[in-house]
Short mmCIF file of C-alpha atoms and ligand atoms in Angstrom, two decimals:
data_model
loop_
_atom_site.label_atom_id
_atom_site.label_comp_id
_atom_site.label_asym_id
_atom_site.label_seq_id
_atom_site.Cartn_x
_atom_site.Cartn_y
_atom_site.Cartn_z
CA MET S 1 11.27 15.23 36.26
CA ALA S 2 8.61 16.15 38.95
CA ASP S 3 9.75 15.83 42.72
CA LEU S 4 9.15 12.31 43.78
CA PRO S 5 6.24 12.48 46.46
CA VAL S 6 7.45 10.74 49.35
CA ASP S 7 4.48 8.84 50.52
CA LEU S 8 4.53 6.89 47.03
CA VAL S 9 8.05 5.30 47.49
CA ASP S 10 9.31 2.46 50.49
CA LEU S 11 13.13 2.59 49.28
CA LEU S 12 15.08 4.42 47.58
CA ILE S 13 18.72 3.16 46.34
CA PHE S 14 20.43 5.92 45.27
CA ASN S 15 24.39 6.68 44.22
CA ALA S 16 24.37 2.76 42.08
CA SER S 17 26.02 1.69 39.09
CA ILE S 18 23.03 0.23 37.66
CA ILE S 19 23.06 -2.90 34.83
CA ASP S 20 19.28 -3.17 34.23
CA GLY S 21 19.38 -6.86 32.91
CA THR S 22 19.00 -5.98 28.93
CA GLY S 23 22.47 -6.27 28.49
CA THR S 24 22.73 -2.40 27.90
CA ALA S 25 25.73 -0.51 29.46
CA ARG S 26 25.56 0.56 33.24
CA PHE S 27 24.57 3.69 34.47
CA LYS S 28 24.56 5.53 37.72
CA GLY S 29 21.07 6.26 39.40
CA ALA S 30 18.95 5.81 41.22
CA VAL S 31 15.92 2.92 41.61
CA ALA S 32 12.52 3.62 43.85
CA ILE S 33 10.29 1.18 45.23
CA LEU S 34 7.09 0.97 46.39
CA ALA S 35 5.46 -2.23 47.87
CA ASP S 36 6.83 -5.14 45.68
CA LYS S 37 7.15 -3.09 42.39
CA ILE S 38 9.69 -0.84 40.65
CA VAL S 39 8.56 2.64 40.65
CA GLY S 40 10.96 4.90 39.42
CA VAL S 41 14.70 4.54 37.36
CA PHE S 42 16.65 7.56 37.53
CA ASP S 43 19.94 8.55 35.90
CA GLU S 44 22.25 10.96 37.36
CA HIS S 45 20.99 13.77 36.46
CA GLN S 46 17.14 12.61 37.68
CA GLN S 47 18.70 11.14 40.79
CA GLU S 48 19.54 14.77 41.81
CA SER S 49 15.83 15.35 41.94
CA ALA S 50 15.40 11.72 43.77
CA CYS S 51 17.68 13.24 46.15
CA ALA S 52 15.30 15.93 47.20
CA LEU S 53 13.27 12.69 48.10
CA LYS S 54 16.35 10.93 49.93
CA ALA S 55 16.71 14.46 51.92
CA GLN S 56 12.83 14.26 53.43
CA MET S 57 13.80 10.66 54.17
CA ALA S 58 17.27 11.20 55.61
CA HIS S 59 16.50 9.67 58.96
CA SER S 60 14.80 6.64 57.86
CA LYS S 61 16.43 3.04 57.04
CA LEU S 62 14.56 3.27 53.90
CA VAL S 63 17.31 5.26 51.93
CA PHE S 64 19.98 2.82 50.80
CA ASP S 65 23.51 4.42 49.39
CA ALA S 66 25.09 2.16 46.91
CA LYS S 67 28.13 3.90 46.05
CA GLY S 68 30.38 1.97 43.82
CA MET S 69 28.02 -0.88 44.05
CA VAL S 70 26.66 -2.40 40.95
CA LEU S 71 22.70 -2.55 41.03
CA SER S 72 21.17 -5.72 38.94
CA PRO S 73 17.78 -7.45 38.57
CA GLY S 74 17.87 -10.37 41.03
CA PHE S 75 19.36 -13.45 39.21
CA ILE S 76 17.27 -16.26 37.98
CA ASP S 77 18.54 -19.72 38.76
CA ALA S 78 17.29 -21.59 35.64
CA HIS S 79 18.11 -24.84 36.42
CA THR S 80 17.45 -25.97 40.24
CA HIS S 81 16.30 -29.47 42.37
CA ASP S 82 14.96 -26.87 44.75
CA ASP S 83 11.69 -28.56 45.17
CA ARG S 84 12.45 -29.62 48.60
CA LEU S 85 14.54 -27.19 50.09
CA LEU S 86 12.30 -24.39 49.31
CA LEU S 87 9.87 -25.93 52.16
CA SER S 88 12.56 -27.62 54.06
CA ASP S 89 15.17 -24.76 54.43
CA PRO S 90 12.72 -21.45 52.88
CA GLN S 91 15.67 -19.43 54.07
CA MET S 92 17.74 -20.96 50.76
CA MET S 93 20.77 -19.74 51.73
CA PRO S 94 22.91 -21.33 48.76
CA LYS S 95 20.85 -19.15 46.50
CA LEU S 96 19.91 -16.24 48.47
CA SER S 97 23.63 -15.60 49.36
CA GLN S 98 24.57 -15.71 45.47
CA GLY S 99 21.98 -13.11 44.63
CA VAL S 100 19.41 -15.65 43.32
CA THR S 101 15.71 -14.05 44.18
CA THR S 102 14.02 -16.92 41.48
CA VAL S 103 14.32 -20.53 40.96
CA ILE S 104 12.87 -22.58 38.51
CA ALA S 105 12.64 -25.89 40.33
CA GLY S 106 11.52 -29.85 39.13
CA ASN S 107 14.10 -29.94 36.79
CA CYS S 108 15.49 -33.42 34.70
CA GLY S 109 11.91 -35.02 35.03
CA ILE S 110 12.48 -34.82 38.83
CA SER S 111 9.83 -33.35 41.01
CA LEU S 112 8.44 -33.62 44.45
CA ALA S 113 4.72 -33.39 43.58
CA PRO S 114 2.68 -35.36 42.56
CA MET S 115 2.96 -38.43 44.49
CA PRO S 116 0.19 -40.24 45.12
CA LYS S 117 1.43 -43.18 46.47
CA ALA S 118 3.82 -44.04 49.18
CA PHE S 119 7.51 -45.76 48.52
CA GLU S 120 7.22 -49.37 49.94
CA LYS S 121 11.13 -49.95 49.29
CA ALA S 122 13.93 -47.07 48.96
CA VAL S 123 12.63 -44.20 46.67
CA THR S 124 13.39 -44.69 43.52
CA PRO S 125 16.72 -42.98 41.92
CA PRO S 126 17.54 -40.19 40.86
CA LEU S 127 14.29 -39.14 43.01
CA ASN S 128 15.93 -39.75 45.78
CA LEU S 129 18.46 -36.63 44.93
CA LEU S 130 15.49 -34.91 46.43
CA ASP S 131 14.71 -36.92 49.41
CA GLU S 132 16.28 -40.24 50.44
CA SER S 133 13.94 -40.90 53.41
CA GLY S 134 10.50 -40.68 51.09
CA ASP S 135 8.59 -38.49 53.56
CA TRP S 136 9.13 -35.18 51.61
CA PHE S 137 7.09 -37.11 48.67
CA ARG S 138 3.90 -36.55 50.47
CA PHE S 139 1.93 -34.30 48.02
CA LYS S 140 -0.94 -36.25 46.63
CA ASP S 141 -1.53 -33.92 43.86
CA PHE S 142 0.81 -30.78 42.58
CA ALA S 143 -2.01 -28.33 43.92
CA SER S 144 -1.12 -29.30 47.69
CA TYR S 145 2.19 -28.75 46.79
CA VAL S 146 1.76 -25.28 45.12
CA GLN S 147 -0.59 -24.60 48.51
CA ALA S 148 2.11 -26.15 51.08
CA LEU S 149 4.46 -23.53 49.07
CA ARG S 150 2.05 -20.61 49.35
CA ASP S 151 1.31 -21.19 53.19
CA GLN S 152 4.95 -21.09 53.85
CA PRO S 153 6.81 -18.65 51.57
CA SER S 154 10.43 -19.23 51.21
CA ALA S 155 12.78 -16.27 51.13
CA ILE S 156 12.83 -16.08 47.07
CA ASN S 157 10.51 -17.06 44.13
CA CYS S 158 10.00 -20.18 42.25
CA ALA S 159 8.90 -21.33 39.09
CA LEU S 160 7.68 -24.87 39.18
CA LEU S 161 8.18 -27.60 36.77
CA VAL S 162 6.52 -31.28 36.78
CA GLY S 163 8.68 -33.97 36.04
CA HIS S 164 8.13 -36.81 34.14
CA THR S 165 10.60 -39.14 35.76
CA THR S 166 8.36 -38.33 38.93
CA LEU S 167 4.74 -39.24 37.13
CA ARG S 168 6.47 -42.40 35.79
CA VAL S 169 7.40 -43.42 39.23
CA ALA S 170 3.82 -42.40 40.69
CA VAL S 171 2.16 -44.13 37.44
CA MET S 172 3.76 -46.99 36.35
CA GLU S 173 4.47 -50.48 38.04
CA ASP S 174 7.49 -51.72 35.55
CA LEU S 175 9.55 -48.51 34.31
CA ASN S 176 11.58 -50.87 32.34
CA ARG S 177 9.27 -50.61 29.20
CA GLU S 178 7.34 -47.71 27.61
CA ALA S 179 4.01 -46.43 29.18
CA ASN S 180 0.96 -48.12 27.77
CA GLU S 181 -2.46 -45.97 26.95
CA ALA S 182 -3.74 -45.99 29.95
CA GLU S 183 -0.81 -44.97 32.01
CA ILE S 184 0.32 -42.20 29.31
CA SER S 185 -3.51 -40.66 29.95
CA ALA S 186 -2.82 -40.69 33.60
CA MET S 187 0.49 -39.31 33.48
CA ARG S 188 -0.96 -36.75 30.79
CA GLU S 189 -3.91 -35.71 33.48
CA GLN S 190 -1.36 -35.27 36.03
CA VAL S 191 0.23 -32.98 33.87
CA SER S 192 -2.74 -30.83 33.14
CA GLU S 193 -3.35 -30.68 36.74
CA ALA S 194 0.20 -29.62 37.76
CA LEU S 195 -0.34 -26.94 34.94
CA ASN S 196 -3.63 -26.09 36.16
CA ALA S 197 -2.07 -25.59 39.69
CA GLY S 198 0.43 -23.25 38.54
CA ALA S 199 3.29 -25.35 37.66
CA ILE S 200 5.05 -23.63 34.09
CA GLY S 201 5.93 -26.31 32.11
CA VAL S 202 6.95 -30.08 32.08
CA SER S 203 10.89 -31.46 32.69
CA THR S 204 12.22 -35.14 31.71
CA GLY S 205 15.12 -36.39 32.48
CA LEU S 206 15.48 -39.23 29.37
CA TYR S 207 18.81 -39.66 30.42
CA TYR S 208 18.15 -41.47 34.00
CA GLU S 209 17.20 -45.36 34.34
CA PRO S 210 13.68 -44.45 35.19
CA ALA S 211 12.44 -42.56 32.27
CA LYS S 212 15.17 -44.42 29.50
CA ALA S 213 12.13 -46.88 28.13
CA ALA S 214 10.46 -44.10 26.96
CA SER S 215 9.84 -43.47 23.97
CA THR S 216 9.38 -39.72 21.79
CA GLN S 217 6.11 -40.60 21.41
CA GLU S 218 5.23 -41.43 25.27
CA VAL S 219 6.82 -37.72 26.05
CA ILE S 220 5.04 -35.89 23.33
CA GLU S 221 1.80 -37.49 24.16
CA ILE S 222 1.81 -36.31 28.32
CA CYS S 223 3.10 -33.25 27.36
CA ARG S 224 0.25 -32.23 24.92
CA PRO S 225 -1.27 -30.29 27.51
CA LEU S 226 1.60 -27.90 27.46
CA LYS S 227 0.26 -26.26 24.24
CA ALA S 228 -3.04 -24.70 25.86
CA SER S 229 -1.33 -23.58 28.69
CA LYS S 230 1.60 -22.05 27.32
CA GLY S 231 3.91 -24.38 29.14
CA VAL S 232 7.53 -25.15 28.48
CA TYR S 233 9.24 -28.34 27.71
CA CYS S 234 12.69 -28.52 29.51
CA THR S 235 14.79 -31.62 29.29
CA HIS S 236 17.81 -33.02 30.36
CA MET S 237 18.61 -35.19 27.23
CA ARG S 238 18.67 -38.92 26.46
CA ASP S 239 22.22 -38.40 25.37
CA GLU S 240 24.84 -35.75 26.29
CA ALA S 241 27.80 -37.69 24.85
CA GLY S 242 28.20 -39.18 21.36
CA GLY S 243 24.62 -38.75 20.60
CA LEU S 244 24.36 -34.89 21.62
CA LEU S 245 23.01 -33.98 18.13
CA ALA S 246 20.42 -36.68 17.78
CA SER S 247 19.15 -35.56 21.45
CA LEU S 248 18.94 -32.33 20.29
CA ASP S 249 16.77 -33.62 17.28
CA GLU S 250 14.45 -35.52 19.65
CA SER S 251 13.89 -32.60 21.93
CA PHE S 252 13.47 -29.82 19.22
CA LEU S 253 10.64 -32.84 17.86
CA VAL S 254 8.73 -33.16 20.99
CA GLY S 255 8.49 -29.11 20.91
CA ARG S 256 7.33 -29.08 17.49
CA GLU S 257 5.07 -31.86 18.14
CA VAL S 258 3.20 -29.89 21.29
CA ASP S 259 3.80 -26.55 20.10
CA ALA S 260 6.18 -25.47 23.30
CA PRO S 261 9.24 -23.67 23.62
CA VAL S 262 12.40 -26.30 24.58
CA ILE S 263 14.54 -25.53 26.95
CA ILE S 264 17.84 -27.48 26.83
CA SER S 265 19.04 -28.15 30.56
CA HIS S 266 22.73 -27.65 30.99
CA LEU S 267 24.06 -27.88 27.69
CA LYS S 268 27.32 -29.69 27.74
CA VAL S 269 29.24 -32.40 26.09
CA VAL S 270 30.37 -35.10 27.85
CA GLY S 271 33.28 -37.45 27.25
CA VAL S 272 36.97 -36.84 26.26
CA LYS S 273 36.05 -38.45 22.63
CA ASN S 274 33.49 -35.67 22.42
CA TYR S 275 35.50 -32.73 23.48
CA GLY S 276 35.16 -29.88 21.52
CA GLN S 277 32.04 -30.39 20.25
CA SER S 278 29.91 -27.84 22.12
CA SER S 279 30.18 -25.77 18.90
CA ARG S 280 28.42 -28.07 16.71
CA ALA S 281 25.67 -28.44 19.19
CA LEU S 282 25.41 -24.67 19.46
CA ASP S 283 25.43 -24.47 15.34
CA HIS S 284 22.73 -27.42 15.53
CA ILE S 285 20.40 -25.29 17.87
CA GLN S 286 20.76 -22.25 15.94
CA ALA S 287 19.82 -24.05 12.70
CA HIS S 288 16.82 -24.91 14.39
CA GLN S 289 15.89 -21.85 16.03
CA GLY S 290 14.40 -20.12 12.65
CA SER S 291 11.44 -22.62 12.53
CA GLN S 292 10.81 -22.93 16.76
CA GLU S 293 11.63 -21.90 20.22
CA ILE S 294 14.86 -23.04 21.61
CA CYS S 295 16.62 -21.94 24.79
CA PHE S 296 19.45 -23.63 26.59
CA ASP S 297 21.14 -23.40 29.89
CA CYS S 298 24.48 -23.89 31.51
CA TYR S 299 26.27 -24.37 35.01
CA PRO S 300 29.86 -22.70 35.11
CA TYR S 301 31.76 -26.23 35.90
CA PRO S 302 33.64 -29.35 33.80
CA ALA S 303 32.18 -31.60 36.30
CA SER S 304 28.63 -32.77 36.40
CA SER S 305 27.05 -34.51 39.49
CA THR S 306 24.03 -37.08 40.38
CA ILE S 307 23.67 -40.49 41.84
CA LEU S 308 26.73 -42.38 41.61
CA SER S 309 27.02 -45.38 39.09
CA PHE S 310 29.81 -47.02 37.42
CA ASP S 311 28.72 -46.35 33.78
CA ARG S 312 29.22 -42.74 34.76
CA ALA S 313 32.27 -43.21 36.58
CA LEU S 314 34.17 -44.99 33.60
CA THR S 315 33.62 -41.84 31.65
CA ALA S 316 34.93 -39.66 34.40
CA SER S 317 38.76 -38.78 34.81
CA ARG S 318 37.97 -38.01 38.25
CA VAL S 319 34.85 -38.69 40.93
CA ILE S 320 33.96 -37.26 44.18
CA VAL S 321 31.26 -38.81 46.25
CA THR S 322 29.02 -36.61 47.53
CA TRP S 323 26.53 -38.84 49.95
CA SER S 324 26.49 -42.11 50.88
CA LYS S 325 23.87 -44.17 52.79
CA ALA S 326 25.78 -46.93 53.28
CA MET S 327 28.97 -45.35 54.36
CA PRO S 328 28.19 -41.38 55.06
CA GLU S 329 31.59 -41.01 56.44
CA MET S 330 32.85 -41.20 52.65
CA ALA S 331 31.24 -38.07 51.31
CA GLY S 332 33.78 -35.66 50.26
CA LYS S 333 36.09 -38.33 49.12
CA ASP S 334 37.96 -39.65 46.07
CA LEU S 335 36.38 -42.90 44.30
CA SER S 336 39.82 -43.94 44.03
CA ALA S 337 40.85 -43.26 47.39
CA ILE S 338 37.90 -45.07 49.02
CA ALA S 339 38.58 -47.75 46.68
CA GLN S 340 41.91 -48.26 47.93
CA LYS S 341 40.95 -47.84 51.38
CA LEU S 342 38.55 -50.62 50.94
CA GLU S 343 41.01 -52.83 48.94
CA LEU S 344 37.88 -53.16 46.06
CA ASN S 345 37.53 -52.07 42.48
CA GLU S 346 35.69 -49.23 41.85
CA GLU S 347 32.83 -51.58 40.53
CA GLU S 348 32.52 -53.14 44.52
CA THR S 349 33.45 -50.26 45.71
CA ILE S 350 30.29 -47.97 44.32
CA GLN S 351 27.94 -51.26 44.89
CA ARG S 352 29.07 -50.49 48.78
CA LEU S 353 28.38 -47.28 48.58
CA ASP S 354 25.37 -47.45 47.19
CA PRO S 355 22.58 -45.69 47.32
CA ALA S 356 25.05 -42.62 46.69
CA GLY S 357 25.75 -39.25 44.79
CA ALA S 358 28.80 -38.38 43.08
CA ILE S 359 30.67 -35.66 40.83
CA TYR S 360 32.23 -36.50 37.83
CA PHE S 361 34.72 -34.93 35.91
CA ARG S 362 34.04 -35.29 32.30
CA MET S 363 34.13 -32.22 30.58
CA ASP S 364 36.13 -30.24 28.66
CA GLU S 365 36.78 -26.45 30.29
CA SER S 366 36.94 -25.03 26.83
CA ASP S 367 33.54 -26.42 26.01
CA VAL S 368 31.97 -25.15 29.30
CA GLN S 369 33.78 -21.52 28.09
CA THR S 370 32.28 -22.20 24.52
CA ILE S 371 28.92 -22.53 25.82
CA LEU S 372 28.85 -19.64 28.78
CA SER S 373 30.08 -17.54 26.16
CA HIS S 374 27.03 -17.83 23.60
CA PRO S 375 24.61 -14.58 23.73
CA GLN S 376 21.78 -16.66 24.57
CA VAL S 377 22.88 -18.97 27.38
CA MET S 378 21.16 -18.98 30.34
CA ILE S 379 23.18 -19.59 34.08
CA GLY S 380 21.65 -22.30 35.96
CA SER S 381 23.21 -23.74 38.86
CA ASP S 382 21.75 -27.43 38.60
CA GLY S 383 22.74 -27.35 42.66
CA LEU S 384 21.96 -30.54 44.45
CA PRO S 385 20.83 -29.16 48.17
CA HIS S 386 20.67 -32.31 49.93
CA ASP S 387 23.65 -33.69 49.37
CA GLU S 388 26.44 -34.14 52.27
CA PHE S 389 29.11 -32.97 50.40
CA PRO S 390 27.82 -31.01 47.44
CA HIS S 391 29.38 -29.71 44.08
CA PRO S 392 30.20 -26.23 44.20
CA ARG S 393 27.92 -25.04 41.75
CA LEU S 394 24.89 -25.19 44.16
CA TRP S 395 26.83 -22.03 46.44
CA GLY S 396 28.81 -20.72 43.87
CA SER S 397 27.64 -20.73 40.30
CA PHE S 398 26.47 -17.28 39.58
CA THR S 399 29.26 -15.48 41.46
CA LYS S 400 31.59 -17.55 39.69
CA VAL S 401 30.12 -16.26 36.09
CA LEU S 402 30.73 -12.95 37.62
CA GLY S 403 33.70 -13.06 39.22
CA HIS S 404 35.80 -16.03 37.37
CA TYR S 405 34.48 -16.04 34.00
CA SER S 406 33.42 -12.32 33.53
CA ARG S 407 35.87 -10.26 35.84
CA THR S 408 38.84 -12.19 35.94
CA LEU S 409 38.70 -14.13 32.35
CA GLY S 410 37.13 -11.45 30.58
CA LEU S 411 34.99 -13.97 29.16
CA PHE S 412 32.17 -11.27 28.54
CA PRO S 413 31.67 -8.17 30.03
CA LEU S 414 29.76 -8.02 33.59
CA GLU S 415 26.35 -6.56 31.47
CA SER S 416 26.18 -9.81 29.58
CA ALA S 417 26.83 -12.03 32.69
CA ILE S 418 23.91 -9.98 34.22
CA ARG S 419 21.95 -10.48 31.27
CA LYS S 420 22.45 -14.34 31.13
CA MET S 421 20.95 -14.81 34.69
CA THR S 422 18.13 -12.11 34.20
CA SER S 423 16.29 -11.46 31.41
CA THR S 424 17.19 -13.90 29.14
CA THR S 425 16.00 -16.06 31.88
CA ALA S 426 12.73 -14.22 32.31
CA LYS S 427 11.87 -14.40 28.73
CA ASN S 428 12.49 -17.87 28.26
CA PHE S 429 10.65 -18.97 31.32
CA ARG S 430 8.22 -16.54 30.25
CA LEU S 431 8.15 -15.04 33.84
CA SER S 432 6.66 -11.80 33.20
CA GLY S 433 7.70 -8.52 34.96
CA ARG S 434 10.95 -10.12 36.05
CA GLY S 435 14.42 -9.98 34.95
CA GLU S 436 15.03 -6.80 34.76
CA ILE S 437 15.03 -2.79 36.23
CA ARG S 438 12.20 -1.22 34.66
CA VAL S 439 9.67 0.59 35.80
CA GLY S 440 6.56 -1.50 36.79
CA TYR S 441 8.48 -4.57 37.22
CA TYR S 442 9.12 -6.53 40.57
CA ALA S 443 11.56 -5.48 42.44
CA ASP S 444 13.35 -8.44 42.98
CA LEU S 445 17.05 -6.78 42.90
CA THR S 446 20.62 -7.67 43.88
CA LEU S 447 23.59 -5.32 44.94
CA PHE S 448 27.18 -6.53 45.10
CA ASP S 449 30.56 -5.32 45.00
CA PRO S 450 31.75 -5.75 41.08
CA GLU S 451 35.31 -5.94 42.04
CA GLN S 452 35.09 -8.59 45.07
CA VAL S 453 31.90 -10.39 43.67
CA ASP S 454 33.29 -14.38 43.19
CA ALA S 455 32.64 -17.71 44.47
CA VAL S 456 33.81 -18.96 47.41
CA SER S 457 32.72 -22.67 47.54
CA SER S 458 35.41 -25.05 45.91
CA TYR S 459 35.27 -29.18 45.49
CA GLU S 460 37.48 -29.15 48.57
CA ARG S 461 35.06 -26.94 50.61
CA PRO S 462 31.96 -26.98 48.49
CA VAL S 463 29.67 -25.15 51.05
CA ALA S 464 30.57 -21.44 51.37
CA ALA S 465 28.58 -18.23 50.86
CA SER S 466 29.84 -16.26 48.03
CA ARG S 467 32.10 -13.15 48.20
CA GLY S 468 30.46 -9.34 47.25
CA ILE S 469 26.98 -9.91 47.49
CA LEU S 470 25.55 -6.66 49.68
CA GLY S 471 21.77 -6.77 49.70
CA VAL S 472 19.07 -8.90 47.82
CA TRP S 473 15.73 -7.62 47.95
CA VAL S 474 12.67 -10.32 46.67
CA ASN S 475 9.30 -8.40 45.74
CA GLY S 476 10.20 -5.22 47.63
CA GLU S 477 11.50 -6.86 50.47
CA MET S 478 15.34 -6.84 51.81
CA VAL S 479 16.06 -10.61 52.31
CA TYR S 480 20.05 -10.36 52.78
CA GLN S 481 22.36 -8.03 53.88
CA ASP S 482 26.06 -8.10 54.78
CA GLY S 483 25.80 -12.26 54.56
CA ARG S 484 22.66 -12.52 56.49
CA ALA S 485 19.59 -13.45 55.73
CA THR S 486 17.18 -11.01 56.98
CA GLY S 487 14.39 -13.65 58.16
CA ARG S 488 12.01 -12.03 55.57
CA PHE S 489 10.35 -14.95 53.66
CA SER S 490 8.54 -12.42 50.64
CA GLY S 491 8.89 -15.12 47.52
CA HIS S 492 5.96 -15.88 45.34
CA VAL S 493 5.06 -19.14 43.60
CA LEU S 494 5.25 -17.69 39.56
CA GLY S 495 3.27 -18.56 36.74
CA HIS S 496 2.78 -17.12 33.46
CA GLN S 497 0.11 -14.96 34.13
CA ASP S 498 0.69 -13.40 37.61
CA HIS S 499 1.88 -10.28 36.27
CA THR S 500 -0.22 -7.27 35.24
CA ASN S 501 1.67 -4.30 34.37
CA LYS S 502 -0.33 -1.32 36.67
CA PHE S 503 2.33 0.82 36.67
CA THR S 504 4.01 2.33 33.30
CA SER S 505 5.28 5.35 35.69
CA ALA S 506 4.42 5.89 38.98
CA PHE S 507 5.73 9.61 38.10
ZN1 LIG R 601 20.15 -32.95 35.23
CU1 LIG R 602 19.30 -31.03 37.07
#
């Protein structure tokens, strides 16, 4: 290997234990970065010559000794509700502090854009998970939302979905019925506009009230533009309890009809009666993968979180209130304790708290582990960044997988854990040039201590930066170091086509 010309490198991270994201075993070596790309990956022997470069750069801050640390691709959060956070708090600390360098926003049918009309009354749930006031639903079309993100970049990258529930709320007067032809074509036009503006797909939340009345055919018709733009179809399915398999079938049908890859959001099994069904669900997915593209993400907790409702509370063994507009002081308290205090039954208590959000314990830990252990799973946080007392997954999903599940429980090797949050996700969402440490790829990187890394957030103390994340780079810029954001905002809005592999090798 030739010596590295010093003017061709901005940064050299050496002595690292490199886990490249593909699942292959770690190796000791160095990674060289020029501008926003990885331009060299060196094993231990090649690192020797790379260290000639190090000598030349010795007095510069641009050499990073990563002894004892793991360097991996930056993590990609497959499932977020960060649409507004990207603008309202572009530092993105809940994600940055876990080593996440890209988020997929607009999930569960809920996207911030487009919203061509103003909310006259309260924001329709579950859209209020993004913003209770309605002020942030200010983007009349998807293009103006994308433009706002470009005008004010965040610390990390994002890729965006347009939400079916948002479209329904924007277009339909009566949400309790199927869309008529005119409404379908209006929504389909908005989908085309969004995809042209840079959205990578459509999401649905057929489970939620404003989308429940939509037929499968309605979803198919509005998703038609996915085919031409090679977009993905992501879904929070109609039923994650007793009707799980039927809901999988409905999702597969949409994918086949519109010729788009299907992404099953937060695959889980809800309700005591259905515990243990995770293997059946995974088998069902596998049985259909021969004829179409299907993948799934998972958050590493046995409790879900969304808006507060009596139906959901009924199926949960414990409910924690995450926010309440009527009684903000109740955030963080158990529903049963609030009911006791107010001397009301749970249904009445929920009416008093409404609108509100909650955490519901209604999954089996062994189902969670079965899904997490699957070789194809992607890690998504599903964090709700605007909740007063959020589910701990917002600040801890990725580090919990690395620490608790991989290192402590030994559920899978660290190399597999990293793959679930990097290359698998980049491939499934068609984010080219991301998710691997490879020459020509973008320099989205995370450096962590493999002995220390873990989530710190908990149900009792949900807002807490993770342990062991030492450095994060986004598009070649260091955005996080030793527990602090560096104040750089180098995130991009990612599309499918924004990567041209100009470098095969710089040397
Ligand atoms: Zn969801
Ligand atoms: Cu979600």
